[in-house]
Every structure is written in structure tokens, then in C-alpha cells.
């Protein structure tokens, strides 16, 4: 394994806000959602009263993914108990838990006939179980009705409670993801009610429970490249298998501003570093989001082997 330089200590400054938004570069342009497949998915989501993070999170890849007949479903409502500075999902008092939701999600995935599905959720800190029982029921319902469908679950931190995390492990989806979102120094500004070390512990607990683990980081919030590399090292040490790296895009003027648009070459460099330090799959690019190409993240060795083949060709 190639030895990387020691990461210098970074001053503990905060994110600087700006009244003048940065102009988006050409590499961040996306196609508008069109096509019959997109309309079909749109209809299913509306008919079954489902919440998708594609819409709530203003994902730039919604047109591409929905056009291919896939979507990321958001359970436990569309109102979050946390108020992260980057997230477009509404914050407030959530509605009561809908115990029919697991079956509706399973049925929608069945109707869409997808080979791989992603399920995520808002944070429900007001619930004694953190929403973990609905999570457990949803995973089981999806697997029962869709035995040939692989499943990724993008979970909250459950405030670090081991019994709630264990419910996810017991349900045994193919991939369990929990996003770090950013580097340690600015976690308090970006993820107000979250903790960097707690998220690492969640991923480590999942890995020790036998799960294939995954996380995501946004770039352009004021972090340095050295800090990103240190975060990647921390994640490898916690046993994380898959990492996604993408550009942060400000959802509204009320959210944190973009400090920098990261060039595709830097994303390519971080991909190289990620594989070098031990990740099994690195998805890195300006428009990459947690669920992007997630059907490939299920396969152990797929990303690493592809990277090794690329290196052999260019050797």
C-alpha cells in the first residue's frame, strides 16, 4: 500500500458565508428529467404516496436515475427532527409513524421491477426506537416481496444506540450506508446535531456486525483536501468498504453557501487516493450522490478490480 504524507493540523476555523453565490461551472450541468421511464416512476411515487430523497434532496441525477426506472425511497415521512445546514429536507415536528409504509415501499419496488433499490430516511430523534423498528420492517417487507432485488439502506446515526443499529444488522440488507457528509473540523456547522466520531462508530459497529458498509462526503463546504484524505483514512480504519465523493450544491439561500467548486481532476485524484489506502469501491465526481451507481456498490471487489485493470492498461 502506498504511504501517504502526514496530514497537517488544520486551524479550527468555521465556514465563511457569502452574499455572492459562486457561478456554477460547465461540468455541473445536468439534463432535465424526461422520457417514458421517468414518467412511469413519477406516477408510481405519486400513486403510492411515497417520499423520495430524489425530490426532497433536489438530487441533480434524478432525471438519469428515474429515467432508468430506479429511485431512492425515503421512509418515516419527509419531515426531519434535525436541521443540517446542507440538507433540503424540511425540519420540524414529524407526523405519526405509518406502520403500513414498509409494505407500500415493498410493493412500489415490486411494481418498478428494479434489480437494486435504495431506502433512506429522515432522522426521527423524537421516537424511543429512533425509527429502527420501521426500518427493520421495511427491509424485511422489501426482501419478502422482492427476493431477487438487492437492497442498500442509507441510515441515520440513531444517536449511536447499539440496539437500534443492531436491528439493521439483523435485517441484513446487502449494503448499509451512513454518510459522514464532511470532515471533522466543520461537522458542527454542516451537521448540527451529529458527531463525527459517533458516525465513525456507527460504521464500525455495522462492519463488526458483518455488513458491507458505505459512506458519502460532500466537497466544497470549506474543507481542505488534506482534511478529506484524513477523513478517508479514518473511514478505512473503521472498515468502511465504499465511499462516494461529490460536489455540495446549495439547495436554497437559507442553506450553507458553496465555498468552492471542486474540479473533476481533483475528484479523480481523490478516487486514486481512496483505492490506494484501501477502499473497495470509490465513486468520485462532481455530480456523484450517495445512491449514484449504487447497484455496483453491492458487488465486492468490483470497483477495486476495475481500478487495478485501469492501472495495468496505463502501466
PDB file of C-alpha atoms in Angstrom:
ATOM      1  CA  UNK A   1       0.000   0.000   0.000  1.00  0.00           C
ATOM      2  CA  UNK A   2       1.387   3.412  -0.956  1.00  0.00           C
ATOM      3  CA  UNK A   3       2.267   5.584   2.062  1.00  0.00           C
ATOM      4  CA  UNK A   4       0.540   8.968   2.024  1.00  0.00           C
ATOM      5  CA  UNK A   5       2.003  12.152   3.557  1.00  0.00           C
ATOM      6  CA  UNK A   6       1.162  13.011   7.158  1.00  0.00           C
ATOM      7  CA  UNK A   7      -1.850  15.301   7.277  1.00  0.00           C
ATOM      8  CA  UNK A   8      -1.053  18.658   8.928  1.00  0.00           C
ATOM      9  CA  UNK A   9      -3.249  20.008  11.706  1.00  0.00           C
ATOM     10  CA  UNK A  10      -5.835  22.422  10.347  1.00  0.00           C
ATOM     11  CA  UNK A  11      -6.868  25.606  12.232  1.00  0.00           C
ATOM     12  CA  UNK A  12     -10.280  25.243  13.863  1.00  0.00           C
ATOM     13  CA  UNK A  13     -11.989  27.969  11.839  1.00  0.00           C
ATOM     14  CA  UNK A  14     -15.603  27.956  10.705  1.00  0.00           C
ATOM     15  CA  UNK A  15     -17.399  28.124   7.383  1.00  0.00           C
ATOM     16  CA  UNK A  16     -17.415  31.595   5.883  1.00  0.00           C
ATOM     17  CA  UNK A  17     -20.743  32.742   4.462  1.00  0.00           C
ATOM     18  CA  UNK A  18     -21.014  34.840   1.322  1.00  0.00           C
ATOM     19  CA  UNK A  19     -23.775  37.014  -0.084  1.00  0.00           C
ATOM     20  CA  UNK A  20     -22.496  36.457  -3.622  1.00  0.00           C
ATOM     21  CA  UNK A  21     -23.063  32.855  -4.765  1.00  0.00           C
ATOM     22  CA  UNK A  22     -20.389  31.253  -6.913  1.00  0.00           C
ATOM     23  CA  UNK A  23     -21.226  30.665 -10.555  1.00  0.00           C
ATOM     24  CA  UNK A  24     -21.684  27.000 -11.443  1.00  0.00           C
ATOM     25  CA  UNK A  25     -19.021  25.664 -13.819  1.00  0.00           C
ATOM     26  CA  UNK A  26     -19.914  23.846 -17.032  1.00  0.00           C
ATOM     27  CA  UNK A  27     -19.189  20.397 -15.590  1.00  0.00           C
ATOM     28  CA  UNK A  28     -22.182  20.684 -13.243  1.00  0.00           C
ATOM     29  CA  UNK A  29     -24.829  20.941 -15.944  1.00  0.00           C
ATOM     30  CA  UNK A  30     -27.442  18.163 -15.899  1.00  0.00           C
ATOM     31  CA  UNK A  31     -30.220  17.046 -18.223  1.00  0.00           C
ATOM     32  CA  UNK A  32     -33.851  17.768 -17.345  1.00  0.00           C
ATOM     33  CA  UNK A  33     -35.996  14.733 -16.358  1.00  0.00           C
ATOM     34  CA  UNK A  34     -37.767  13.458 -19.487  1.00  0.00           C
ATOM     35  CA  UNK A  35     -38.860  10.193 -21.075  1.00  0.00           C
ATOM     36  CA  UNK A  36     -41.463   7.491 -20.537  1.00  0.00           C
ATOM     37  CA  UNK A  37     -39.495   5.644 -17.823  1.00  0.00           C
ATOM     38  CA  UNK A  38     -39.236   8.862 -15.814  1.00  0.00           C
ATOM     39  CA  UNK A  39     -42.995   9.468 -16.166  1.00  0.00           C
ATOM     40  CA  UNK A  40     -43.691   5.869 -15.076  1.00  0.00           C
ATOM     41  CA  UNK A  41     -41.633   6.234 -11.897  1.00  0.00           C
ATOM     42  CA  UNK A  42     -43.154   9.651 -11.245  1.00  0.00           C
ATOM     43  CA  UNK A  43     -46.612   8.073 -11.445  1.00  0.00           C
ATOM     44  CA  UNK A  44     -45.754   5.241  -9.058  1.00  0.00           C
ATOM     45  CA  UNK A  45     -44.314   7.633  -6.480  1.00  0.00           C
ATOM     46  CA  UNK A  46     -47.426   9.815  -6.614  1.00  0.00           C
ATOM     47  CA  UNK A  47     -49.922   6.937  -6.629  1.00  0.00           C
ATOM     48  CA  UNK A  48     -48.368   5.158  -3.646  1.00  0.00           C
ATOM     49  CA  UNK A  49     -47.804   8.380  -1.685  1.00  0.00           C
ATOM     50  CA  UNK A  50     -44.110   7.675  -1.365  1.00  0.00           C
ATOM     51  CA  UNK A  51     -41.388  10.092  -0.343  1.00  0.00           C
ATOM     52  CA  UNK A  52     -38.138  10.037  -2.318  1.00  0.00           C
ATOM     53  CA  UNK A  53     -34.890  11.701  -1.363  1.00  0.00           C
ATOM     54  CA  UNK A  54     -34.506  12.343  -5.094  1.00  0.00           C
ATOM     55  CA  UNK A  55     -37.151  15.059  -4.769  1.00  0.00           C
ATOM     56  CA  UNK A  56     -36.661  16.139  -1.155  1.00  0.00           C
ATOM     57  CA  UNK A  57     -32.910  16.413  -1.653  1.00  0.00           C
ATOM     58  CA  UNK A  58     -33.092  18.104  -5.064  1.00  0.00           C
ATOM     59  CA  UNK A  59     -30.725  15.479  -6.470  1.00  0.00           C
ATOM     60  CA  UNK A  60     -29.083  16.501  -9.766  1.00  0.00           C
ATOM     61  CA  UNK A  61     -29.197  12.900 -11.017  1.00  0.00           C
ATOM     62  CA  UNK A  62     -32.956  12.446 -10.606  1.00  0.00           C
ATOM     63  CA  UNK A  63     -33.577  12.615 -14.360  1.00  0.00           C
ATOM     64  CA  UNK A  64     -30.925   9.983 -15.129  1.00  0.00           C
ATOM     65  CA  UNK A  65     -31.860   7.586 -12.328  1.00  0.00           C
ATOM     66  CA  UNK A  66     -35.629   7.867 -12.720  1.00  0.00           C
ATOM     67  CA  UNK A  67     -35.176   7.567 -16.471  1.00  0.00           C
ATOM     68  CA  UNK A  68     -33.623   4.153 -15.791  1.00  0.00           C
ATOM     69  CA  UNK A  69     -36.576   3.191 -13.571  1.00  0.00           C
ATOM     70  CA  UNK A  70     -34.836   3.498 -10.207  1.00  0.00           C
ATOM     71  CA  UNK A  71     -35.327   5.774  -7.201  1.00  0.00           C
ATOM     72  CA  UNK A  72     -34.237   6.171  -3.587  1.00  0.00           C
ATOM     73  CA  UNK A  73     -37.209   5.892  -1.230  1.00  0.00           C
ATOM     74  CA  UNK A  74     -37.373   7.879   1.985  1.00  0.00           C
ATOM     75  CA  UNK A  75     -39.278   6.269   4.832  1.00  0.00           C
ATOM     76  CA  UNK A  76     -40.582   7.647   8.136  1.00  0.00           C
ATOM     77  CA  UNK A  77     -42.070  10.719   6.484  1.00  0.00           C
ATOM     78  CA  UNK A  78     -40.497  13.749   4.867  1.00  0.00           C
ATOM     79  CA  UNK A  79     -40.022  15.961   7.940  1.00  0.00           C
ATOM     80  CA  UNK A  80     -36.730  15.608   9.820  1.00  0.00           C
ATOM     81  CA  UNK A  81     -36.064  16.319  13.505  1.00  0.00           C
ATOM     82  CA  UNK A  82     -32.614  17.679  12.637  1.00  0.00           C
ATOM     83  CA  UNK A  83     -31.644  20.882  10.855  1.00  0.00           C
ATOM     84  CA  UNK A  84     -28.440  20.183   8.944  1.00  0.00           C
ATOM     85  CA  UNK A  85     -27.035  23.199   7.135  1.00  0.00           C
ATOM     86  CA  UNK A  86     -26.724  21.426   3.795  1.00  0.00           C
ATOM     87  CA  UNK A  87     -29.980  19.492   3.536  1.00  0.00           C
ATOM     88  CA  UNK A  88     -33.137  20.470   1.644  1.00  0.00           C
ATOM     89  CA  UNK A  89     -35.392  18.092   3.607  1.00  0.00           C
ATOM     90  CA  UNK A  90     -37.892  20.008   5.785  1.00  0.00           C
ATOM     91  CA  UNK A  91     -37.230  20.303   9.540  1.00  0.00           C
ATOM     92  CA  UNK A  92     -39.989  20.280  12.137  1.00  0.00           C
ATOM     93  CA  UNK A  93     -42.363  18.018  14.039  1.00  0.00           C
ATOM     94  CA  UNK A  94     -42.862  14.803  12.027  1.00  0.00           C
ATOM     95  CA  UNK A  95     -46.240  13.135  11.578  1.00  0.00           C
ATOM     96  CA  UNK A  96     -47.091   9.903  13.377  1.00  0.00           C
ATOM     97  CA  UNK A  97     -45.344   6.753  12.201  1.00  0.00           C
ATOM     98  CA  UNK A  98     -47.190   4.997   9.369  1.00  0.00           C
ATOM     99  CA  UNK A  99     -46.928   1.262  10.025  1.00  0.00           C
ATOM    100  CA  UNK A 100     -48.295   0.478   6.549  1.00  0.00           C
ATOM    101  CA  UNK A 101     -45.362   2.241   4.897  1.00  0.00           C
ATOM    102  CA  UNK A 102     -42.993  -0.782   4.789  1.00  0.00           C
ATOM    103  CA  UNK A 103     -45.488  -2.757   2.693  1.00  0.00           C
ATOM    104  CA  UNK A 104     -46.157   0.201   0.367  1.00  0.00           C
ATOM    105  CA  UNK A 105     -42.450   0.640  -0.281  1.00  0.00           C
ATOM    106  CA  UNK A 106     -42.055  -3.081  -0.966  1.00  0.00           C
ATOM    107  CA  UNK A 107     -44.991  -3.020  -3.380  1.00  0.00           C
ATOM    108  CA  UNK A 108     -43.661   0.020  -5.235  1.00  0.00           C
ATOM    109  CA  UNK A 109     -40.247  -1.615  -5.679  1.00  0.00           C
ATOM    110  CA  UNK A 110     -42.047  -4.708  -6.972  1.00  0.00           C
ATOM    111  CA  UNK A 111     -44.084  -2.658  -9.461  1.00  0.00           C
ATOM    112  CA  UNK A 112     -40.965  -0.845 -10.687  1.00  0.00           C
ATOM    113  CA  UNK A 113     -39.273  -4.212 -11.221  1.00  0.00           C
ATOM    114  CA  UNK A 114     -35.894  -2.863 -10.166  1.00  0.00           C
ATOM    115  CA  UNK A 115     -32.961  -5.169  -9.538  1.00  0.00           C
ATOM    116  CA  UNK A 116     -31.491  -2.868  -6.907  1.00  0.00           C
ATOM    117  CA  UNK A 117     -33.269  -0.486  -4.546  1.00  0.00           C
ATOM    118  CA  UNK A 118     -32.107   2.164  -2.073  1.00  0.00           C
ATOM    119  CA  UNK A 119     -34.028   3.102   1.064  1.00  0.00           C
ATOM    120  CA  UNK A 120     -33.169   6.051   3.315  1.00  0.00           C
ATOM    121  CA  UNK A 121     -34.972   8.041   5.991  1.00  0.00           C
ATOM    122  CA  UNK A 122     -35.194  11.289   7.873  1.00  0.00           C
ATOM    123  CA  UNK A 123     -33.922  11.407  11.460  1.00  0.00           C
ATOM    124  CA  UNK A 124     -36.659  10.626  13.984  1.00  0.00           C
ATOM    125  CA  UNK A 125     -34.927  11.518  17.251  1.00  0.00           C
ATOM    126  CA  UNK A 126     -38.287  12.030  18.978  1.00  0.00           C
ATOM    127  CA  UNK A 127     -39.059   8.302  18.728  1.00  0.00           C
ATOM    128  CA  UNK A 128     -37.882   5.985  21.500  1.00  0.00           C
ATOM    129  CA  UNK A 129     -36.632   3.478  18.905  1.00  0.00           C
ATOM    130  CA  UNK A 130     -35.326   6.177  16.550  1.00  0.00           C
ATOM    131  CA  UNK A 131     -37.460   4.682  13.795  1.00  0.00           C
ATOM    132  CA  UNK A 132     -35.414   1.474  13.798  1.00  0.00           C
ATOM    133  CA  UNK A 133     -38.477  -0.785  14.050  1.00  0.00           C
ATOM    134  CA  UNK A 134     -39.970   0.687  10.868  1.00  0.00           C
ATOM    135  CA  UNK A 135     -36.543   0.294   9.285  1.00  0.00           C
ATOM    136  CA  UNK A 136     -36.454  -3.391  10.283  1.00  0.00           C
ATOM    137  CA  UNK A 137     -39.987  -3.968   8.993  1.00  0.00           C
ATOM    138  CA  UNK A 138     -39.261  -2.172   5.695  1.00  0.00           C
ATOM    139  CA  UNK A 139     -36.143  -4.201   4.954  1.00  0.00           C
ATOM    140  CA  UNK A 140     -37.985  -7.443   5.682  1.00  0.00           C
ATOM    141  CA  UNK A 141     -41.014  -6.417   3.597  1.00  0.00           C
ATOM    142  CA  UNK A 142     -38.841  -5.451   0.628  1.00  0.00           C
ATOM    143  CA  UNK A 143     -36.888  -8.713   0.792  1.00  0.00           C
ATOM    144  CA  UNK A 144     -40.041 -10.828   1.171  1.00  0.00           C
ATOM    145  CA  UNK A 145     -41.790  -9.336  -1.856  1.00  0.00           C
ATOM    146  CA  UNK A 146     -38.637  -8.814  -3.926  1.00  0.00           C
ATOM    147  CA  UNK A 147     -36.313 -11.767  -3.223  1.00  0.00           C
ATOM    148  CA  UNK A 148     -34.180 -11.075  -6.301  1.00  0.00           C
ATOM    149  CA  UNK A 149     -33.726  -7.371  -5.538  1.00  0.00           C
ATOM    150  CA  UNK A 150     -30.556  -6.252  -3.791  1.00  0.00           C
ATOM    151  CA  UNK A 151     -31.005  -3.538  -1.204  1.00  0.00           C
ATOM    152  CA  UNK A 152     -28.950  -0.647   0.113  1.00  0.00           C
ATOM    153  CA  UNK A 153     -30.088   1.125   3.273  1.00  0.00           C
ATOM    154  CA  UNK A 154     -28.853   4.674   3.934  1.00  0.00           C
ATOM    155  CA  UNK A 155     -29.463   5.019   7.653  1.00  0.00           C
ATOM    156  CA  UNK A 156     -29.257   7.838  10.229  1.00  0.00           C
ATOM    157  CA  UNK A 157     -26.892   7.533  13.188  1.00  0.00           C
ATOM    158  CA  UNK A 158     -29.692   6.504  15.628  1.00  0.00           C
ATOM    159  CA  UNK A 159     -27.806   8.699  18.125  1.00  0.00           C
ATOM    160  CA  UNK A 160     -25.307   5.862  18.377  1.00  0.00           C
ATOM    161  CA  UNK A 161     -27.658   3.484  20.219  1.00  0.00           C
ATOM    162  CA  UNK A 162     -26.326  -0.019  19.586  1.00  0.00           C
ATOM    163  CA  UNK A 163     -29.671  -1.806  19.958  1.00  0.00           C
ATOM    164  CA  UNK A 164     -31.185   0.332  17.192  1.00  0.00           C
ATOM    165  CA  UNK A 165     -28.208  -0.224  14.896  1.00  0.00           C
ATOM    166  CA  UNK A 166     -28.444  -3.944  15.651  1.00  0.00           C
ATOM    167  CA  UNK A 167     -31.958  -4.030  14.164  1.00  0.00           C
ATOM    168  CA  UNK A 168     -30.467  -3.018  10.808  1.00  0.00           C
ATOM    169  CA  UNK A 169     -27.799  -5.699  11.123  1.00  0.00           C
ATOM    170  CA  UNK A 170     -30.441  -8.309  11.988  1.00  0.00           C
ATOM    171  CA  UNK A 171     -32.477  -7.394   8.886  1.00  0.00           C
ATOM    172  CA  UNK A 172     -29.289  -7.887   6.802  1.00  0.00           C
ATOM    173  CA  UNK A 173     -29.564  -5.692   3.696  1.00  0.00           C
ATOM    174  CA  UNK A 174     -26.779  -6.153   1.137  1.00  0.00           C
ATOM    175  CA  UNK A 175     -25.277  -2.715   1.875  1.00  0.00           C
ATOM    176  CA  UNK A 176     -25.673  -0.396   4.860  1.00  0.00           C
ATOM    177  CA  UNK A 177     -24.675   3.212   4.294  1.00  0.00           C
ATOM    178  CA  UNK A 178     -24.298   6.059   6.763  1.00  0.00           C
ATOM    179  CA  UNK A 179     -22.981   9.363   5.460  1.00  0.00           C
ATOM    180  CA  UNK A 180     -20.191  11.304   7.158  1.00  0.00           C
ATOM    181  CA  UNK A 181     -21.107  14.250   4.875  1.00  0.00           C
ATOM    182  CA  UNK A 182     -17.995  16.293   5.722  1.00  0.00           C
ATOM    183  CA  UNK A 183     -14.684  16.458   7.587  1.00  0.00           C
ATOM    184  CA  UNK A 184     -14.318  16.596  11.362  1.00  0.00           C
ATOM    185  CA  UNK A 185     -13.477  20.307  11.696  1.00  0.00           C
ATOM    186  CA  UNK A 186     -16.705  21.608  10.166  1.00  0.00           C
ATOM    187  CA  UNK A 187     -19.081  18.810  11.194  1.00  0.00           C
ATOM    188  CA  UNK A 188     -20.709  21.052  13.811  1.00  0.00           C
ATOM    189  CA  UNK A 189     -21.622  23.650  11.173  1.00  0.00           C
ATOM    190  CA  UNK A 190     -22.698  21.164   8.500  1.00  0.00           C
ATOM    191  CA  UNK A 191     -24.415  18.507  10.642  1.00  0.00           C
ATOM    192  CA  UNK A 192     -25.564  20.484  13.648  1.00  0.00           C
ATOM    193  CA  UNK A 193     -26.897  17.619  15.805  1.00  0.00           C
ATOM    194  CA  UNK A 194     -24.433  14.971  14.584  1.00  0.00           C
ATOM    195  CA  UNK A 195     -20.961  13.991  15.747  1.00  0.00           C
ATOM    196  CA  UNK A 196     -18.036  12.961  13.554  1.00  0.00           C
ATOM    197  CA  UNK A 197     -16.708  10.266  15.890  1.00  0.00           C
ATOM    198  CA  UNK A 198     -20.191   8.908  16.546  1.00  0.00           C
ATOM    199  CA  UNK A 199     -20.740   8.398  12.823  1.00  0.00           C
ATOM    200  CA  UNK A 200     -17.425   6.561  12.570  1.00  0.00           C
ATOM    201  CA  UNK A 201     -18.521   4.330  15.461  1.00  0.00           C
ATOM    202  CA  UNK A 202     -21.823   3.586  13.689  1.00  0.00           C
ATOM    203  CA  UNK A 203     -19.943   2.434  10.582  1.00  0.00           C
ATOM    204  CA  UNK A 204     -17.532   0.373  12.685  1.00  0.00           C
ATOM    205  CA  UNK A 205     -20.418  -1.278  14.559  1.00  0.00           C
ATOM    206  CA  UNK A 206     -22.103  -2.164  11.266  1.00  0.00           C
ATOM    207  CA  UNK A 207     -18.865  -3.622   9.894  1.00  0.00           C
ATOM    208  CA  UNK A 208     -18.296  -5.719  13.007  1.00  0.00           C
ATOM    209  CA  UNK A 209     -21.868  -6.965  12.555  1.00  0.00           C
ATOM    210  CA  UNK A 210     -20.941  -8.374   9.144  1.00  0.00           C
ATOM    211  CA  UNK A 211     -22.394  -5.625   6.956  1.00  0.00           C
ATOM    212  CA  UNK A 212     -20.924  -4.265   3.732  1.00  0.00           C
ATOM    213  CA  UNK A 213     -20.559  -0.613   4.716  1.00  0.00           C
ATOM    214  CA  UNK A 214     -20.668   2.617   2.762  1.00  0.00           C
ATOM    215  CA  UNK A 215     -20.462   6.362   3.364  1.00  0.00           C
ATOM    216  CA  UNK A 216     -20.535   9.662   1.475  1.00  0.00           C
ATOM    217  CA  UNK A 217     -18.739  13.010   1.696  1.00  0.00           C
ATOM    218  CA  UNK A 218     -19.644  16.346   0.097  1.00  0.00           C
ATOM    219  CA  UNK A 219     -16.882  18.637  -1.122  1.00  0.00           C
ATOM    220  CA  UNK A 220     -16.928  22.418  -1.435  1.00  0.00           C
ATOM    221  CA  UNK A 221     -18.080  23.343   2.086  1.00  0.00           C
ATOM    222  CA  UNK A 222     -14.789  24.831   3.213  1.00  0.00           C
ATOM    223  CA  UNK A 223     -12.785  21.662   3.877  1.00  0.00           C
ATOM    224  CA  UNK A 224      -9.206  21.199   2.666  1.00  0.00           C
ATOM    225  CA  UNK A 225      -8.013  18.306   0.543  1.00  0.00           C
ATOM    226  CA  UNK A 226      -5.769  17.198   3.425  1.00  0.00           C
ATOM    227  CA  UNK A 227      -8.800  17.002   5.693  1.00  0.00           C
ATOM    228  CA  UNK A 228     -10.699  14.937   3.128  1.00  0.00           C
ATOM    229  CA  UNK A 229      -7.799  12.488   2.918  1.00  0.00           C
ATOM    230  CA  UNK A 230      -7.664  12.243   6.721  1.00  0.00           C
ATOM    231  CA  UNK A 231     -11.402  11.528   6.810  1.00  0.00           C
ATOM    232  CA  UNK A 232     -10.912   8.818   4.203  1.00  0.00           C
ATOM    233  CA  UNK A 233      -8.160   7.284   6.344  1.00  0.00           C
ATOM    234  CA  UNK A 234     -10.441   7.359   9.398  1.00  0.00           C
ATOM    235  CA  UNK A 235     -13.131   5.572   7.399  1.00  0.00           C
ATOM    236  CA  UNK A 236     -10.779   2.858   6.147  1.00  0.00           C
ATOM    237  CA  UNK A 237      -9.656   2.306   9.738  1.00  0.00           C
ATOM    238  CA  UNK A 238     -13.332   1.848  10.679  1.00  0.00           C
ATOM    239  CA  UNK A 239     -13.615  -0.845   7.993  1.00  0.00           C
ATOM    240  CA  UNK A 240     -15.729   1.120   5.501  1.00  0.00           C
ATOM    241  CA  UNK A 241     -15.947  -0.633   2.117  1.00  0.00           C
ATOM    242  CA  UNK A 242     -17.466   2.002  -0.180  1.00  0.00           C
ATOM    243  CA  UNK A 243     -17.159   5.782  -0.329  1.00  0.00           C
ATOM    244  CA  UNK A 244     -18.870   8.365  -2.539  1.00  0.00           C
ATOM    245  CA  UNK A 245     -17.407  11.832  -3.060  1.00  0.00           C
ATOM    246  CA  UNK A 246     -19.453  14.573  -4.720  1.00  0.00           C
ATOM    247  CA  UNK A 247     -19.826  18.327  -5.029  1.00  0.00           C
ATOM    248  CA  UNK A 248     -22.024  20.129  -2.498  1.00  0.00           C
ATOM    249  CA  UNK A 249     -24.746  22.210  -4.156  1.00  0.00           C
ATOM    250  CA  UNK A 250     -26.627  24.808  -2.100  1.00  0.00           C
ATOM    251  CA  UNK A 251     -30.348  23.847  -2.089  1.00  0.00           C
ATOM    252  CA  UNK A 252     -31.677  27.307  -1.154  1.00  0.00           C
ATOM    253  CA  UNK A 253     -30.330  30.683   0.006  1.00  0.00           C
ATOM    254  CA  UNK A 254     -31.091  29.619   3.588  1.00  0.00           C
ATOM    255  CA  UNK A 255     -28.571  26.768   3.395  1.00  0.00           C
ATOM    256  CA  UNK A 256     -24.792  26.829   3.652  1.00  0.00           C
ATOM    257  CA  UNK A 257     -23.133  28.516   0.665  1.00  0.00           C
ATOM    258  CA  UNK A 258     -20.769  26.726  -1.696  1.00  0.00           C
ATOM    259  CA  UNK A 259     -17.222  27.724  -0.791  1.00  0.00           C
ATOM    260  CA  UNK A 260     -15.598  26.123  -3.833  1.00  0.00           C
ATOM    261  CA  UNK A 261     -16.470  24.134  -6.938  1.00  0.00           C
ATOM    262  CA  UNK A 262     -14.068  21.201  -6.980  1.00  0.00           C
ATOM    263  CA  UNK A 263     -12.583  20.413 -10.388  1.00  0.00           C
ATOM    264  CA  UNK A 264     -13.157  16.923 -11.857  1.00  0.00           C
ATOM    265  CA  UNK A 265      -9.384  16.370 -11.831  1.00  0.00           C
ATOM    266  CA  UNK A 266      -9.337  16.695  -8.049  1.00  0.00           C
ATOM    267  CA  UNK A 267     -12.181  14.185  -7.759  1.00  0.00           C
ATOM    268  CA  UNK A 268     -10.134  11.826  -9.957  1.00  0.00           C
ATOM    269  CA  UNK A 269      -7.131  12.302  -7.670  1.00  0.00           C
ATOM    270  CA  UNK A 270      -9.232  11.515  -4.590  1.00  0.00           C
ATOM    271  CA  UNK A 271     -10.509   8.384  -6.306  1.00  0.00           C
ATOM    272  CA  UNK A 272      -6.909   7.274  -6.800  1.00  0.00           C
ATOM    273  CA  UNK A 273      -6.064   8.008  -3.162  1.00  0.00           C
ATOM    274  CA  UNK A 274      -9.177   6.169  -1.962  1.00  0.00           C
ATOM    275  CA  UNK A 275      -8.246   2.945  -3.709  1.00  0.00           C
ATOM    276  CA  UNK A 276      -4.604   3.287  -2.650  1.00  0.00           C
ATOM    277  CA  UNK A 277      -5.448   3.491   1.056  1.00  0.00           C
ATOM    278  CA  UNK A 278      -7.821   0.533   0.966  1.00  0.00           C
ATOM    279  CA  UNK A 279     -11.417   1.261  -0.080  1.00  0.00           C
ATOM    280  CA  UNK A 280     -13.114  -1.489  -2.065  1.00  0.00           C
ATOM    281  CA  UNK A 281     -15.164   0.967  -4.151  1.00  0.00           C
ATOM    282  CA  UNK A 282     -14.657   4.703  -4.708  1.00  0.00           C
ATOM    283  CA  UNK A 283     -17.304   6.721  -6.561  1.00  0.00           C
ATOM    284  CA  UNK A 284     -15.866  10.208  -7.030  1.00  0.00           C
ATOM    285  CA  UNK A 285     -17.095  13.042  -9.249  1.00  0.00           C
ATOM    286  CA  UNK A 286     -18.858  16.429  -9.180  1.00  0.00           C
ATOM    287  CA  UNK A 287     -22.373  15.021  -9.676  1.00  0.00           C
ATOM    288  CA  UNK A 288     -21.929  11.887  -7.556  1.00  0.00           C
ATOM    289  CA  UNK A 289     -24.526  11.407  -4.814  1.00  0.00           C
ATOM    290  CA  UNK A 290     -24.924   8.591  -2.280  1.00  0.00           C
ATOM    291  CA  UNK A 291     -27.195   6.473  -4.456  1.00  0.00           C
ATOM    292  CA  UNK A 292     -25.440   7.091  -7.773  1.00  0.00           C
ATOM    293  CA  UNK A 293     -24.450   3.760  -9.400  1.00  0.00           C
ATOM    294  CA  UNK A 294     -25.286   2.091  -6.082  1.00  0.00           C
ATOM    295  CA  UNK A 295     -26.216  -1.157  -7.841  1.00  0.00           C
ATOM    296  CA  UNK A 296     -22.475  -1.643  -8.471  1.00  0.00           C
ATOM    297  CA  UNK A 297     -21.525  -0.868  -4.879  1.00  0.00           C
ATOM    298  CA  UNK A 298     -23.130  -4.137  -3.782  1.00  0.00           C
ATOM    299  CA  UNK A 299     -20.513  -6.264  -5.560  1.00  0.00           C
ATOM    300  CA  UNK A 300     -17.357  -6.946  -3.501  1.00  0.00           C
ATOM    301  CA  UNK A 301     -14.199  -6.285  -5.489  1.00  0.00           C
ATOM    302  CA  UNK A 302     -15.954  -4.687  -8.469  1.00  0.00           C
ATOM    303  CA  UNK A 303     -14.555  -1.193  -8.030  1.00  0.00           C
ATOM    304  CA  UNK A 304     -11.095  -2.189  -6.822  1.00  0.00           C
ATOM    305  CA  UNK A 305     -10.627  -4.689  -9.656  1.00  0.00           C
ATOM    306  CA  UNK A 306     -11.740  -2.136 -12.244  1.00  0.00           C
ATOM    307  CA  UNK A 307      -9.233   0.353 -10.845  1.00  0.00           C
ATOM    308  CA  UNK A 308      -6.425  -2.235 -10.925  1.00  0.00           C
ATOM    309  CA  UNK A 309      -7.253  -3.046 -14.554  1.00  0.00           C
ATOM    310  CA  UNK A 310      -7.135   0.653 -15.432  1.00  0.00           C
ATOM    311  CA  UNK A 311      -3.701   0.947 -13.827  1.00  0.00           C
ATOM    312  CA  UNK A 312      -2.450  -2.135 -15.685  1.00  0.00           C
ATOM    313  CA  UNK A 313      -3.576  -0.701 -19.043  1.00  0.00           C
ATOM    314  CA  UNK A 314      -1.792   2.603 -18.391  1.00  0.00           C
ATOM    315  CA  UNK A 315       1.331   0.999 -16.909  1.00  0.00           C
TER     316      UNK A 315
END
